[in-house]
PDB file of C-alpha atoms in Angstrom:
ATOM      1  CA  UNK Y  15      91.418  70.993  94.345  1.00  0.00           C
ATOM      2  CA  UNK Y  16      91.775  72.047  90.736  1.00  0.00           C
ATOM      3  CA  UNK Y  17      93.061  69.879  87.933  1.00  0.00           C
ATOM      4  CA  UNK Y  18      93.927  70.653  84.341  1.00  0.00           C
ATOM      5  CA  UNK Y  19      94.665  68.293  81.455  1.00  0.00           C
ATOM      6  CA  UNK Y  20      95.998  70.917  79.070  1.00  0.00           C
ATOM      7  CA  UNK Y  21      99.266  69.062  78.356  1.00  0.00           C
ATOM      8  CA  UNK Y  22      98.742  66.283  75.786  1.00  0.00           C
ATOM      9  CA  UNK Y  23     100.134  62.843  76.561  1.00  0.00           C
ATOM     10  CA  UNK Y  24     101.578  60.447  73.981  1.00  0.00           C
ATOM     11  CA  UNK Y  25      99.615  57.542  72.583  1.00  0.00           C
ATOM     12  CA  UNK Y  26     101.520  54.872  74.445  1.00  0.00           C
ATOM     13  CA  UNK Y  27     100.412  52.031  76.690  1.00  0.00           C
ATOM     14  CA  UNK Y  28     101.574  51.991  80.294  1.00  0.00           C
ATOM     15  CA  UNK Y  29     101.015  49.421  82.992  1.00  0.00           C
ATOM     16  CA  UNK Y  30      98.258  50.244  85.497  1.00  0.00           C
ATOM     17  CA  UNK Y  31      99.399  51.825  88.731  1.00  0.00           C
ATOM     18  CA  UNK Y  32     100.549  48.971  90.943  1.00  0.00           C
ATOM     19  CA  UNK Y  33     102.590  50.875  93.514  1.00  0.00           C
ATOM     20  CA  UNK Y  34     101.739  51.612  97.109  1.00  0.00           C
ATOM     21  CA  UNK Y  35     102.420  55.307  97.639  1.00  0.00           C
ATOM     22  CA  UNK Y  36     103.131  57.076 100.897  1.00  0.00           C
ATOM     23  CA  UNK Y  37     103.815  60.617 102.049  1.00  0.00           C
ATOM     24  CA  UNK Y  38     107.040  61.525 103.852  1.00  0.00           C
ATOM     25  CA  UNK Y  39     107.921  64.822 105.489  1.00  0.00           C
ATOM     26  CA  UNK Y  40     111.328  66.329 104.849  1.00  0.00           C
ATOM     27  CA  UNK Y  41     112.729  69.599 106.146  1.00  0.00           C
ATOM     28  CA  UNK Y  42     114.525  72.000 103.826  1.00  0.00           C
ATOM     29  CA  UNK Y  43     115.905  75.161 105.449  1.00  0.00           C
ATOM     30  CA  UNK Y  44     113.429  74.914 108.336  1.00  0.00           C
ATOM     31  CA  UNK Y  45     110.489  74.436 105.991  1.00  0.00           C
ATOM     32  CA  UNK Y  46     108.535  71.186 106.182  1.00  0.00           C
ATOM     33  CA  UNK Y  47     107.649  69.679 102.812  1.00  0.00           C
ATOM     34  CA  UNK Y  48     105.492  66.659 102.090  1.00  0.00           C
ATOM     35  CA  UNK Y  49     106.866  64.290  99.433  1.00  0.00           C
ATOM     36  CA  UNK Y  50     104.748  61.543  97.873  1.00  0.00           C
ATOM     37  CA  UNK Y  51     106.866  58.540  96.933  1.00  0.00           C
ATOM     38  CA  UNK Y  52     106.698  54.767  96.575  1.00  0.00           C
ATOM     39  CA  UNK Y  53     106.294  53.116  99.947  1.00  0.00           C
ATOM     40  CA  UNK Y  54     108.737  50.342  99.032  1.00  0.00           C
ATOM     41  CA  UNK Y  55     111.682  50.934  96.657  1.00  0.00           C
ATOM     42  CA  UNK Y  56     112.044  47.170  96.142  1.00  0.00           C
ATOM     43  CA  UNK Y  57     108.525  47.146  94.708  1.00  0.00           C
ATOM     44  CA  UNK Y  58     109.699  49.604  92.039  1.00  0.00           C
ATOM     45  CA  UNK Y  59     112.705  47.428  91.253  1.00  0.00           C
ATOM     46  CA  UNK Y  60     110.464  44.386  90.888  1.00  0.00           C
ATOM     47  CA  UNK Y  61     108.201  46.304  88.471  1.00  0.00           C
ATOM     48  CA  UNK Y  62     111.185  47.207  86.300  1.00  0.00           C
ATOM     49  CA  UNK Y  63     112.631  43.713  85.958  1.00  0.00           C
ATOM     50  CA  UNK Y  64     113.177  43.106  82.253  1.00  0.00           C
ATOM     51  CA  UNK Y  65     112.458  46.729  81.338  1.00  0.00           C
ATOM     52  CA  UNK Y  66     114.964  49.328  80.212  1.00  0.00           C
ATOM     53  CA  UNK Y  67     113.919  51.832  82.873  1.00  0.00           C
ATOM     54  CA  UNK Y  68     115.726  53.828  85.514  1.00  0.00           C
ATOM     55  CA  UNK Y  69     114.285  53.030  88.968  1.00  0.00           C
ATOM     56  CA  UNK Y  70     116.291  55.674  90.793  1.00  0.00           C
ATOM     57  CA  UNK Y  71     113.612  58.358  90.596  1.00  0.00           C
ATOM     58  CA  UNK Y  72     111.790  56.878  93.577  1.00  0.00           C
ATOM     59  CA  UNK Y  73     113.830  58.582  96.305  1.00  0.00           C
ATOM     60  CA  UNK Y  74     115.074  62.077  97.129  1.00  0.00           C
ATOM     61  CA  UNK Y  75     118.777  62.445  96.321  1.00  0.00           C
ATOM     62  CA  UNK Y  76     121.310  64.845  97.885  1.00  0.00           C
ATOM     63  CA  UNK Y  77     121.648  66.848  94.653  1.00  0.00           C
ATOM     64  CA  UNK Y  78     117.958  67.741  94.711  1.00  0.00           C
ATOM     65  CA  UNK Y  79     118.202  68.623  98.398  1.00  0.00           C
ATOM     66  CA  UNK Y  80     121.154  70.913  97.635  1.00  0.00           C
ATOM     67  CA  UNK Y  81     119.254  72.705  94.872  1.00  0.00           C
ATOM     68  CA  UNK Y  82     116.108  73.032  96.987  1.00  0.00           C
ATOM     69  CA  UNK Y  83     118.196  74.599  99.761  1.00  0.00           C
ATOM     70  CA  UNK Y  84     119.788  76.996  97.271  1.00  0.00           C
ATOM     71  CA  UNK Y  85     116.371  78.073  96.012  1.00  0.00           C
ATOM     72  CA  UNK Y  86     115.077  78.707  99.527  1.00  0.00           C
ATOM     73  CA  UNK Y  87     118.192  80.733 100.358  1.00  0.00           C
ATOM     74  CA  UNK Y  88     117.988  82.700  97.087  1.00  0.00           C
ATOM     75  CA  UNK Y  89     114.330  82.839  95.982  1.00  0.00           C
ATOM     76  CA  UNK Y  90     115.187  85.504  93.409  1.00  0.00           C
ATOM     77  CA  UNK Y  91     116.578  82.669  91.260  1.00  0.00           C
ATOM     78  CA  UNK Y  92     113.022  81.516  90.508  1.00  0.00           C
ATOM     79  CA  UNK Y  93     110.589  84.142  91.829  1.00  0.00           C
ATOM     80  CA  UNK Y  94     108.089  85.366  89.200  1.00  0.00           C
ATOM     81  CA  UNK Y  95     109.760  83.107  86.623  1.00  0.00           C
ATOM     82  CA  UNK Y  96     108.648  80.185  84.464  1.00  0.00           C
ATOM     83  CA  UNK Y  97     110.644  77.242  85.776  1.00  0.00           C
ATOM     84  CA  UNK Y  98     111.407  73.808  84.353  1.00  0.00           C
ATOM     85  CA  UNK Y  99     112.443  70.872  86.552  1.00  0.00           C
ATOM     86  CA  UNK Y 100     114.277  68.702  83.997  1.00  0.00           C
ATOM     87  CA  UNK Y 101     114.468  64.990  84.829  1.00  0.00           C
ATOM     88  CA  UNK Y 102     112.284  65.924  87.769  1.00  0.00           C
ATOM     89  CA  UNK Y 103     112.113  62.584  89.585  1.00  0.00           C
ATOM     90  CA  UNK Y 104     110.095  63.262  92.728  1.00  0.00           C
ATOM     91  CA  UNK Y 105     110.109  66.970  91.919  1.00  0.00           C
ATOM     92  CA  UNK Y 106     111.731  68.403  95.060  1.00  0.00           C
ATOM     93  CA  UNK Y 107     113.551  71.186  93.191  1.00  0.00           C
ATOM     94  CA  UNK Y 108     110.391  72.201  91.356  1.00  0.00           C
ATOM     95  CA  UNK Y 109     108.458  72.102  94.608  1.00  0.00           C
ATOM     96  CA  UNK Y 110     110.998  74.439  96.220  1.00  0.00           C
ATOM     97  CA  UNK Y 111     110.643  76.778  93.228  1.00  0.00           C
ATOM     98  CA  UNK Y 112     106.885  76.922  93.769  1.00  0.00           C
ATOM     99  CA  UNK Y 113     107.343  77.803  97.439  1.00  0.00           C
ATOM    100  CA  UNK Y 114     109.908  80.459  96.456  1.00  0.00           C
ATOM    101  CA  UNK Y 115     107.438  82.291  94.223  1.00  0.00           C
ATOM    102  CA  UNK Y 116     107.784  80.840  90.722  1.00  0.00           C
ATOM    103  CA  UNK Y 117     104.837  81.849  88.541  1.00  0.00           C
ATOM    104  CA  UNK Y 118     104.818  78.490  86.733  1.00  0.00           C
ATOM    105  CA  UNK Y 119     106.552  75.133  87.212  1.00  0.00           C
ATOM    106  CA  UNK Y 120     106.787  72.479  84.492  1.00  0.00           C
ATOM    107  CA  UNK Y 121     108.005  69.009  85.459  1.00  0.00           C
ATOM    108  CA  UNK Y 122     109.722  67.033  82.695  1.00  0.00           C
ATOM    109  CA  UNK Y 123     110.564  63.336  83.100  1.00  0.00           C
ATOM    110  CA  UNK Y 124     110.349  60.154  81.045  1.00  0.00           C
ATOM    111  CA  UNK Y 125     108.748  58.129  83.857  1.00  0.00           C
ATOM    112  CA  UNK Y 126     104.985  58.667  84.310  1.00  0.00           C
ATOM    113  CA  UNK Y 127     105.039  57.237  87.830  1.00  0.00           C
ATOM    114  CA  UNK Y 128     107.650  59.807  88.860  1.00  0.00           C
ATOM    115  CA  UNK Y 129     105.526  62.610  87.451  1.00  0.00           C
ATOM    116  CA  UNK Y 130     102.424  61.285  89.180  1.00  0.00           C
ATOM    117  CA  UNK Y 131     104.254  61.290  92.526  1.00  0.00           C
ATOM    118  CA  UNK Y 132     105.606  64.791  91.843  1.00  0.00           C
ATOM    119  CA  UNK Y 133     102.161  66.183  91.063  1.00  0.00           C
ATOM    120  CA  UNK Y 134     100.661  64.519  94.128  1.00  0.00           C
ATOM    121  CA  UNK Y 135     103.408  66.184  96.178  1.00  0.00           C
ATOM    122  CA  UNK Y 136     102.294  69.567  94.877  1.00  0.00           C
ATOM    123  CA  UNK Y 137      98.723  68.773  95.916  1.00  0.00           C
ATOM    124  CA  UNK Y 138     100.058  67.644  99.300  1.00  0.00           C
ATOM    125  CA  UNK Y 139     101.722  71.016  99.837  1.00  0.00           C
ATOM    126  CA  UNK Y 140      99.377  73.439  98.059  1.00  0.00           C
ATOM    127  CA  UNK Y 141      95.646  72.833  98.603  1.00  0.00           C
ATOM    128  CA  UNK Y 142      93.628  73.913  95.586  1.00  0.00           C
ATOM    129  CA  UNK Y 143      96.607  74.048  93.240  1.00  0.00           C
ATOM    130  CA  UNK Y 144      95.953  73.565  89.508  1.00  0.00           C
ATOM    131  CA  UNK Y 145      97.820  70.647  87.889  1.00  0.00           C
ATOM    132  CA  UNK Y 146      97.283  68.037  85.170  1.00  0.00           C
ATOM    133  CA  UNK Y 147      97.508  65.139  87.635  1.00  0.00           C
ATOM    134  CA  UNK Y 148      94.237  63.651  86.352  1.00  0.00           C
ATOM    135  CA  UNK Y 149      95.887  62.986  82.981  1.00  0.00           C
ATOM    136  CA  UNK Y 150      98.475  60.767  84.640  1.00  0.00           C
ATOM    137  CA  UNK Y 151      95.804  58.904  86.573  1.00  0.00           C
ATOM    138  CA  UNK Y 152      94.088  58.139  83.257  1.00  0.00           C
ATOM    139  CA  UNK Y 153      97.401  57.189  81.650  1.00  0.00           C
ATOM    140  CA  UNK Y 154      98.171  54.723  84.433  1.00  0.00           C
ATOM    141  CA  UNK Y 155      94.625  53.384  84.689  1.00  0.00           C
ATOM    142  CA  UNK Y 156      94.155  54.520  88.268  1.00  0.00           C
ATOM    143  CA  UNK Y 157      91.563  56.544  90.155  1.00  0.00           C
ATOM    144  CA  UNK Y 158      93.307  59.315  92.069  1.00  0.00           C
ATOM    145  CA  UNK Y 159      90.376  60.448  94.219  1.00  0.00           C
ATOM    146  CA  UNK Y 160      91.639  58.769  97.361  1.00  0.00           C
ATOM    147  CA  UNK Y 161      95.269  59.763  96.799  1.00  0.00           C
ATOM    148  CA  UNK Y 162      94.352  63.394  96.095  1.00  0.00           C
ATOM    149  CA  UNK Y 163      92.098  63.641  99.123  1.00  0.00           C
ATOM    150  CA  UNK Y 164      94.792  62.200 101.373  1.00  0.00           C
ATOM    151  CA  UNK Y 165      97.506  64.419  99.857  1.00  0.00           C
ATOM    152  CA  UNK Y 166      95.486  67.622 100.221  1.00  0.00           C
ATOM    153  CA  UNK Y 167      94.502  66.797 103.796  1.00  0.00           C
ATOM    154  CA  UNK Y 168      98.187  66.646 104.738  1.00  0.00           C
ATOM    155  CA  UNK Y 169      99.147  69.986 103.181  1.00  0.00           C
ATOM    156  CA  UNK Y 170     101.289  71.927 105.683  1.00  0.00           C
ATOM    157  CA  UNK Y 171     100.430  75.374 104.320  1.00  0.00           C
ATOM    158  CA  UNK Y 172      98.898  77.144 101.336  1.00  0.00           C
ATOM    159  CA  UNK Y 173     100.942  79.145  98.807  1.00  0.00           C
ATOM    160  CA  UNK Y 174     101.039  82.904  99.164  1.00  0.00           C
ATOM    161  CA  UNK Y 175     100.402  83.334  95.435  1.00  0.00           C
ATOM    162  CA  UNK Y 176      98.857  80.951  92.879  1.00  0.00           C
ATOM    163  CA  UNK Y 177     101.291  78.863  90.851  1.00  0.00           C
ATOM    164  CA  UNK Y 178     100.486  76.849  87.730  1.00  0.00           C
ATOM    165  CA  UNK Y 179     102.016  73.376  87.727  1.00  0.00           C
ATOM    166  CA  UNK Y 180     102.024  70.863  84.867  1.00  0.00           C
ATOM    167  CA  UNK Y 181     103.956  67.701  84.108  1.00  0.00           C
ATOM    168  CA  UNK Y 182     104.961  66.287  80.757  1.00  0.00           C
ATOM    169  CA  UNK Y 183     106.485  63.003  79.638  1.00  0.00           C
ATOM    170  CA  UNK Y 184     109.867  63.984  78.264  1.00  0.00           C
ATOM    171  CA  UNK Y 185     112.895  61.846  77.452  1.00  0.00           C
ATOM    172  CA  UNK Y 186     115.757  64.344  77.402  1.00  0.00           C
ATOM    173  CA  UNK Y 187     118.110  61.768  75.870  1.00  0.00           C
ATOM    174  CA  UNK Y 188     116.135  61.804  72.584  1.00  0.00           C
ATOM    175  CA  UNK Y 189     116.287  64.371  69.781  1.00  0.00           C
ATOM    176  CA  UNK Y 190     113.119  66.439  69.517  1.00  0.00           C
ATOM    177  CA  UNK Y 191     111.818  69.837  68.514  1.00  0.00           C
ATOM    178  CA  UNK Y 192     112.207  72.093  71.554  1.00  0.00           C
ATOM    179  CA  UNK Y 193     111.131  75.348  69.914  1.00  0.00           C
ATOM    180  CA  UNK Y 194     107.919  75.608  71.960  1.00  0.00           C
ATOM    181  CA  UNK Y 195     109.790  75.683  75.266  1.00  0.00           C
ATOM    182  CA  UNK Y 196     110.822  79.066  76.678  1.00  0.00           C
ATOM    183  CA  UNK Y 197     111.797  78.837  80.330  1.00  0.00           C
ATOM    184  CA  UNK Y 198     113.329  81.532  82.481  1.00  0.00           C
ATOM    185  CA  UNK Y 199     115.030  78.936  84.688  1.00  0.00           C
ATOM    186  CA  UNK Y 200     115.893  75.271  84.148  1.00  0.00           C
ATOM    187  CA  UNK Y 201     116.637  73.108  87.206  1.00  0.00           C
ATOM    188  CA  UNK Y 202     118.746  69.987  86.701  1.00  0.00           C
ATOM    189  CA  UNK Y 203     119.639  67.599  89.537  1.00  0.00           C
ATOM    190  CA  UNK Y 204     121.817  64.516  89.063  1.00  0.00           C
ATOM    191  CA  UNK Y 205     121.665  64.448  85.257  1.00  0.00           C
ATOM    192  CA  UNK Y 206     125.328  63.864  84.391  1.00  0.00           C
ATOM    193  CA  UNK Y 207     125.562  60.215  85.460  1.00  0.00           C
ATOM    194  CA  UNK Y 208     125.605  58.582  81.994  1.00  0.00           C
ATOM    195  CA  UNK Y 209     128.498  58.842  79.548  1.00  0.00           C
ATOM    196  CA  UNK Y 210     126.208  60.468  76.987  1.00  0.00           C
ATOM    197  CA  UNK Y 211     124.708  62.929  79.486  1.00  0.00           C
ATOM    198  CA  UNK Y 212     127.134  65.884  79.140  1.00  0.00           C
ATOM    199  CA  UNK Y 213     126.623  66.196  75.381  1.00  0.00           C
ATOM    200  CA  UNK Y 214     122.853  65.753  75.615  1.00  0.00           C
ATOM    201  CA  UNK Y 215     122.418  68.281  78.412  1.00  0.00           C
ATOM    202  CA  UNK Y 216     124.757  70.822  76.812  1.00  0.00           C
ATOM    203  CA  UNK Y 217     122.648  70.551  73.666  1.00  0.00           C
ATOM    204  CA  UNK Y 218     119.136  70.773  75.079  1.00  0.00           C
ATOM    205  CA  UNK Y 219     119.566  73.117  78.076  1.00  0.00           C
ATOM    206  CA  UNK Y 220     120.151  76.214  75.907  1.00  0.00           C
ATOM    207  CA  UNK Y 221     117.191  75.243  73.721  1.00  0.00           C
ATOM    208  CA  UNK Y 222     114.851  75.041  76.704  1.00  0.00           C
ATOM    209  CA  UNK Y 223     115.703  78.565  77.871  1.00  0.00           C
ATOM    210  CA  UNK Y 224     114.274  81.848  76.641  1.00  0.00           C
ATOM    211  CA  UNK Y 225     116.276  83.591  73.972  1.00  0.00           C
ATOM    212  CA  UNK Y 226     117.574  87.144  74.014  1.00  0.00           C
ATOM    213  CA  UNK Y 227     117.534  87.642  77.777  1.00  0.00           C
ATOM    214  CA  UNK Y 228     119.267  86.391  80.887  1.00  0.00           C
ATOM    215  CA  UNK Y 229     117.765  82.971  81.455  1.00  0.00           C
ATOM    216  CA  UNK Y 230     119.361  80.572  83.889  1.00  0.00           C
ATOM    217  CA  UNK Y 231     120.395  76.924  84.258  1.00  0.00           C
ATOM    218  CA  UNK Y 232     120.914  75.687  87.820  1.00  0.00           C
ATOM    219  CA  UNK Y 233     122.617  72.288  87.995  1.00  0.00           C
ATOM    220  CA  UNK Y 234     123.646  70.201  90.991  1.00  0.00           C
ATOM    221  CA  UNK Y 235     125.870  67.143  90.741  1.00  0.00           C
ATOM    222  CA  UNK Y 236     127.642  64.878  93.271  1.00  0.00           C
ATOM    223  CA  UNK Y 237     131.281  65.980  93.503  1.00  0.00           C
ATOM    224  CA  UNK Y 238     132.936  62.560  93.475  1.00  0.00           C
ATOM    225  CA  UNK Y 239     130.635  60.434  91.306  1.00  0.00           C
ATOM    226  CA  UNK Y 240     131.519  61.359  87.702  1.00  0.00           C
ATOM    227  CA  UNK Y 241     133.747  64.464  87.795  1.00  0.00           C
ATOM    228  CA  UNK Y 242     134.916  63.754  84.245  1.00  0.00           C
ATOM    229  CA  UNK Y 243     131.334  64.091  82.999  1.00  0.00           C
ATOM    230  CA  UNK Y 244     131.005  67.457  84.724  1.00  0.00           C
ATOM    231  CA  UNK Y 245     134.266  68.663  83.176  1.00  0.00           C
ATOM    232  CA  UNK Y 246     133.067  67.543  79.745  1.00  0.00           C
ATOM    233  CA  UNK Y 247     129.782  69.366  80.248  1.00  0.00           C
ATOM    234  CA  UNK Y 248     131.611  72.571  81.148  1.00  0.00           C
ATOM    235  CA  UNK Y 249     133.814  72.218  78.085  1.00  0.00           C
ATOM    236  CA  UNK Y 250     130.818  71.766  75.793  1.00  0.00           C
ATOM    237  CA  UNK Y 251     129.026  74.769  77.301  1.00  0.00           C
ATOM    238  CA  UNK Y 252     131.791  77.018  75.983  1.00  0.00           C
ATOM    239  CA  UNK Y 253     130.364  76.712  72.471  1.00  0.00           C
ATOM    240  CA  UNK Y 254     126.826  77.696  73.570  1.00  0.00           C
ATOM    241  CA  UNK Y 255     125.239  80.947  74.724  1.00  0.00           C
ATOM    242  CA  UNK Y 256     125.236  79.615  78.301  1.00  0.00           C
ATOM    243  CA  UNK Y 257     128.062  80.948  80.451  1.00  0.00           C
ATOM    244  CA  UNK Y 258     128.980  79.759  83.944  1.00  0.00           C
ATOM    245  CA  UNK Y 259     128.553  82.576  86.478  1.00  0.00           C
ATOM    246  CA  UNK Y 260     129.055  80.492  89.614  1.00  0.00           C
ATOM    247  CA  UNK Y 261     130.654  77.134  90.380  1.00  0.00           C
ATOM    248  CA  UNK Y 262     130.728  76.299  94.055  1.00  0.00           C
ATOM    249  CA  UNK Y 263     130.289  73.562  96.635  1.00  0.00           C
ATOM    250  CA  UNK Y 264     127.192  72.787  98.675  1.00  0.00           C
ATOM    251  CA  UNK Y 265     126.953  70.402 101.649  1.00  0.00           C
ATOM    252  CA  UNK Y 266     123.387  69.206 102.253  1.00  0.00           C
ATOM    253  CA  UNK Y 267     122.818  66.831 105.128  1.00  0.00           C
ATOM    254  CA  UNK Y 268     120.702  63.750 104.515  1.00  0.00           C
ATOM    255  CA  UNK Y 269     120.397  60.502 106.438  1.00  0.00           C
ATOM    256  CA  UNK Y 270     122.811  61.790 109.104  1.00  0.00           C
ATOM    257  CA  UNK Y 271     125.515  62.338 106.487  1.00  0.00           C
ATOM    258  CA  UNK Y 272     126.939  65.474 104.892  1.00  0.00           C
ATOM    259  CA  UNK Y 273     127.138  65.185 101.093  1.00  0.00           C
ATOM    260  CA  UNK Y 274     129.464  67.068  98.754  1.00  0.00           C
ATOM    261  CA  UNK Y 275     127.509  68.577  95.851  1.00  0.00           C
ATOM    262  CA  UNK Y 276     128.753  70.847  93.056  1.00  0.00           C
ATOM    263  CA  UNK Y 277     126.472  73.725  92.081  1.00  0.00           C
ATOM    264  CA  UNK Y 278     126.708  75.255  88.606  1.00  0.00           C
ATOM    265  CA  UNK Y 279     124.797  78.438  87.832  1.00  0.00           C
ATOM    266  CA  UNK Y 280     124.796  79.408  84.148  1.00  0.00           C
ATOM    267  CA  UNK Y 281     123.162  82.336  82.349  1.00  0.00           C
ATOM    268  CA  UNK Y 282     122.366  82.996  78.719  1.00  0.00           C
ATOM    269  CA  UNK Y 283     124.240  85.874  77.182  1.00  0.00           C
ATOM    270  CA  UNK Y 284     122.007  88.185  75.157  1.00  0.00           C
TER     271      UNK Y 284
END
């Protein structure tokens, strides 16, 4: 297995890794994927008591399943492109992009434990893949040798072409200089849940995408949860270079239930 630490991490102190992690198999469009996640969600909740942190990254949500299915059905959305999984959580959408032929996948999330799990999932699916997972082991004060060996031994298949994967701590609710980011495709699952989310996402999504060419934002959002937030996001997009080219419904099945998910596909206008 190959590891890279080319992405710098902030000078902040994080608690040592105290979670028990496990690997679960999920099937997306007849393809078996291995997802590394906390073994016990209650353990995550206990860790976050008294902290202003979002514990909901520790499971796969229907919106990410819907976007992963879309990518497998339409690999041209990400193939040979530099892809960002924004607010990646467990990284299912980014993982699907890698399988579909993305040349590079960058995982952005504010939670280091989520990024660690995401990177381990890539190692669990792509033996020999290059990532910066070692940086997150150092950040969390944990040796990853055993986890990496176990993840790689469970890999269902190797990628047809090499893909570069990195993860970066990134709080998308904060103002920052985004000039160094130039993605062909940005993936966004379940990011419109807070009242402030539509304005923040409408501001940063165009800045993350390449300029002067047709770059793409793919967003999935539960239909019935916060429809007003989605409407506000669409209204704010009208004053950006991102234009909606498709707005349609997807119905992924998870936990023996069919979920209603809205898919927005937006492109930059040169």
